[in-house]
Amino acid sequence: MSEAGKQQEPSMEEILASIRKIISEDSDDDAAPQAQAAPQPEPEEEEPLELTDEVQPSDEHELEVFDAPEPEPEPEPEPEPEPEPEPDPIESMIDQVEALIAGAALTQNQGAGLLDKIQEVSAKIDAGQTAAACNQLSGFMNQVNGFISNGTLTPAQGQPLINVANGLKFNLGC
């Protein structure tokens, strides 16, 4: 551009100064009418409203009032089931040996030898002969271990008998 064109165009500072001047004139114009406005009157104090007239309900608009239903009582908690009594260890051993006989894991003669020892344990316990009952239980356990060793019983078949016998020995204080 030519120098004449540059001189005619205002600089950025001149433009900003012009905008500031316009804004300040506008805000001065807005402030003047507000200053000249009449002061607001103070609000009048109102007297409290007194309600002295009783209102009678008309039959047309009368509301029905319902009582809330009584809440249903909470149900009684279910009683805790009584724990099943632990099976008698003597009966448990007899049942296990009879199952091994019925399943053909033991012959009648092999099962009879174990059942005889269990019956002797029971008789000794009933007679109060704890030491003799402990000896009979040890003999029973030795015979079951023998059946496991020679392959007549698997460990899975014989171990439950040994576990019950050990539990009974513990209970007797052997």
Coordinates of C-alpha atoms in Angstrom, one line a residue:
M1 CA 0.0 0.0 0.0
S2 CA 1.0 3.6 -0.3
E3 CA 2.0 5.8 2.5
A4 CA -1.2 7.8 2.1
G5 CA -3.3 4.7 2.7
K6 CA -1.3 3.8 5.8
Q7 CA -1.8 7.2 7.3
Q8 CA -5.5 7.2 6.8
E9 CA -6.1 3.8 8.5
P10 CA -6.2 4.1 12.3
S11 CA -3.8 2.0 14.3
M12 CA -5.0 -0.8 16.6
E13 CA -4.4 1.4 19.6
E14 CA -6.6 4.1 18.1
I15 CA -9.4 1.6 17.4
L16 CA -9.3 0.3 21.0
A17 CA -9.3 3.8 22.4
S18 CA -12.3 4.6 20.3
I19 CA -14.2 1.5 21.5
R20 CA -13.3 2.4 25.2
K21 CA -14.7 5.9 24.7
I22 CA -18.0 4.6 23.2
I23 CA -18.4 2.1 26.0
S24 CA -17.7 4.7 28.7
E25 CA -20.2 7.1 27.1
D26 CA -22.9 4.4 27.0
S27 CA -22.4 3.5 30.7
D28 CA -22.5 7.2 31.7
D29 CA -25.8 7.6 29.8
D30 CA -27.2 4.5 31.5
A31 CA -26.2 5.7 35.0
A32 CA -27.7 9.1 34.6
P33 CA -31.4 8.0 34.3
Q34 CA -31.0 5.6 37.3
A35 CA -29.6 8.4 39.4
Q36 CA -32.5 10.6 38.5
A37 CA -35.2 8.0 39.1
A38 CA -37.6 8.6 42.0
P39 CA -36.7 6.9 45.2
Q40 CA -38.6 3.7 46.0
P41 CA -41.3 4.2 48.6
E42 CA -40.8 2.2 51.8
P43 CA -43.2 -0.8 52.0
E44 CA -46.1 -0.2 54.2
E45 CA -46.4 -2.4 57.2
E46 CA -49.3 -4.7 56.9
E47 CA -51.5 -5.6 59.8
P48 CA -51.5 -9.3 60.8
L49 CA -54.5 -11.2 59.4
E50 CA -56.7 -12.5 62.2
L51 CA -58.8 -15.5 61.5
T52 CA -61.9 -15.3 63.6
D53 CA -64.6 -16.7 61.5
E54 CA -65.2 -20.5 61.8
V55 CA -65.7 -22.3 58.6
Q56 CA -68.2 -25.1 58.6
P57 CA -67.6 -27.8 56.0
S58 CA -70.4 -28.3 53.5
D59 CA -71.8 -31.8 52.9
E60 CA -70.9 -31.6 49.2
H61 CA -67.2 -31.2 49.8
E62 CA -66.7 -33.3 52.9
L63 CA -63.7 -35.6 52.8
E64 CA -63.8 -39.2 54.0
V65 CA -61.1 -40.1 56.5
F66 CA -59.8 -43.7 56.4
D67 CA -57.9 -45.4 59.2
A68 CA -54.6 -46.9 58.1
P69 CA -54.7 -50.7 58.1
E70 CA -53.0 -52.4 61.0
P71 CA -49.6 -53.7 59.9
E72 CA -49.5 -57.5 59.7
P73 CA -47.4 -59.0 62.5
E74 CA -44.0 -60.3 61.5
P75 CA -44.0 -64.1 61.2
E76 CA -42.5 -66.1 63.9
P77 CA -38.9 -67.0 63.0
E78 CA -38.5 -70.6 62.0
P79 CA -36.9 -72.6 64.9
E80 CA -33.4 -73.7 64.1
P81 CA -33.4 -77.4 63.2
E82 CA -32.0 -79.6 65.8
P83 CA -28.6 -81.0 64.8
E84 CA -28.8 -84.6 63.8
P85 CA -27.4 -86.7 66.5
E86 CA -24.0 -88.1 65.6
P87 CA -24.3 -91.8 64.7
D88 CA -23.2 -94.3 67.3
P89 CA -19.7 -95.3 66.3
I90 CA -20.4 -98.9 67.0
E91 CA -23.5 -98.9 64.8
S92 CA -21.5 -97.0 62.1
M93 CA -18.7 -99.6 62.1
I94 CA -21.3 -102.4 61.9
D95 CA -23.1 -100.7 59.0
Q96 CA -19.8 -100.2 57.1
V97 CA -18.7 -103.8 57.5
E98 CA -22.1 -105.1 56.4
A99 CA -22.0 -102.8 53.4
L100 CA -18.5 -104.3 52.5
I101 CA -19.9 -107.8 52.8
A102 CA -23.0 -106.9 50.7
G103 CA -20.7 -105.3 48.1
A104 CA -18.5 -108.4 48.0
A105 CA -15.4 -106.6 49.1
L106 CA -15.3 -108.9 52.1
T107 CA -16.3 -112.5 52.4
Q108 CA -18.8 -113.7 55.0
N109 CA -16.0 -115.1 57.1
Q110 CA -13.8 -112.0 56.8
G111 CA -16.8 -109.7 57.7
A112 CA -17.8 -112.0 60.6
G113 CA -14.3 -111.6 62.1
L114 CA -14.6 -107.8 62.1
L115 CA -18.2 -107.9 63.4
D116 CA -17.1 -110.2 66.3
K117 CA -14.4 -107.6 67.3
I118 CA -17.0 -104.8 67.1
Q119 CA -19.4 -106.8 69.3
E120 CA -16.6 -107.4 71.9
V121 CA -15.8 -103.6 71.9
S122 CA -19.4 -102.8 72.6
A123 CA -19.6 -105.5 75.4
K124 CA -16.4 -104.2 77.1
I125 CA -17.7 -100.6 76.9
D126 CA -21.0 -101.6 78.5
A127 CA -19.2 -103.5 81.2
G128 CA -17.0 -100.4 82.0
Q129 CA -13.9 -102.2 80.9
T130 CA -12.3 -99.3 79.0
A131 CA -8.8 -100.8 78.7
A132 CA -10.2 -104.1 77.3
A133 CA -12.4 -102.1 74.8
C134 CA -9.3 -100.1 73.7
N135 CA -7.4 -103.4 73.1
Q136 CA -10.3 -104.8 71.1
L137 CA -10.4 -101.6 69.0
S138 CA -6.6 -101.9 68.3
G139 CA -7.2 -105.5 67.2
F140 CA -10.0 -104.4 64.9
M141 CA -7.8 -101.7 63.4
N142 CA -4.9 -104.2 62.8
Q143 CA -7.3 -106.6 61.0
V144 CA -8.6 -103.8 58.7
N145 CA -5.0 -102.6 58.0
G146 CA -4.2 -106.3 57.1
F147 CA -7.1 -106.4 54.6
I148 CA -5.8 -103.1 53.1
S149 CA -2.2 -104.5 52.9
N150 CA -3.2 -107.8 51.2
G151 CA -5.5 -106.0 48.7
T152 CA -8.8 -107.4 50.1
L153 CA -9.9 -103.8 50.8
T154 CA -8.8 -100.6 49.1
P155 CA -7.6 -97.7 51.3
A156 CA -10.9 -95.9 50.4
Q157 CA -12.9 -98.8 51.8
G158 CA -10.8 -99.5 54.9
Q159 CA -9.9 -96.0 56.0
P160 CA -13.4 -95.0 57.1
L161 CA -13.5 -98.0 59.4
I162 CA -10.1 -97.0 60.9
N163 CA -11.2 -93.4 61.3
V164 CA -14.4 -94.4 63.3
A165 CA -12.3 -96.7 65.4
N166 CA -9.8 -94.0 66.1
G167 CA -12.6 -91.6 67.1
L168 CA -14.0 -94.1 69.5
K169 CA -10.6 -94.7 71.0
F170 CA -10.2 -91.0 71.5
N171 CA -13.6 -90.7 73.2
L172 CA -12.7 -93.6 75.5
G173 CA -9.4 -92.0 76.4
C174 CA -7.3 -94.8 75.0

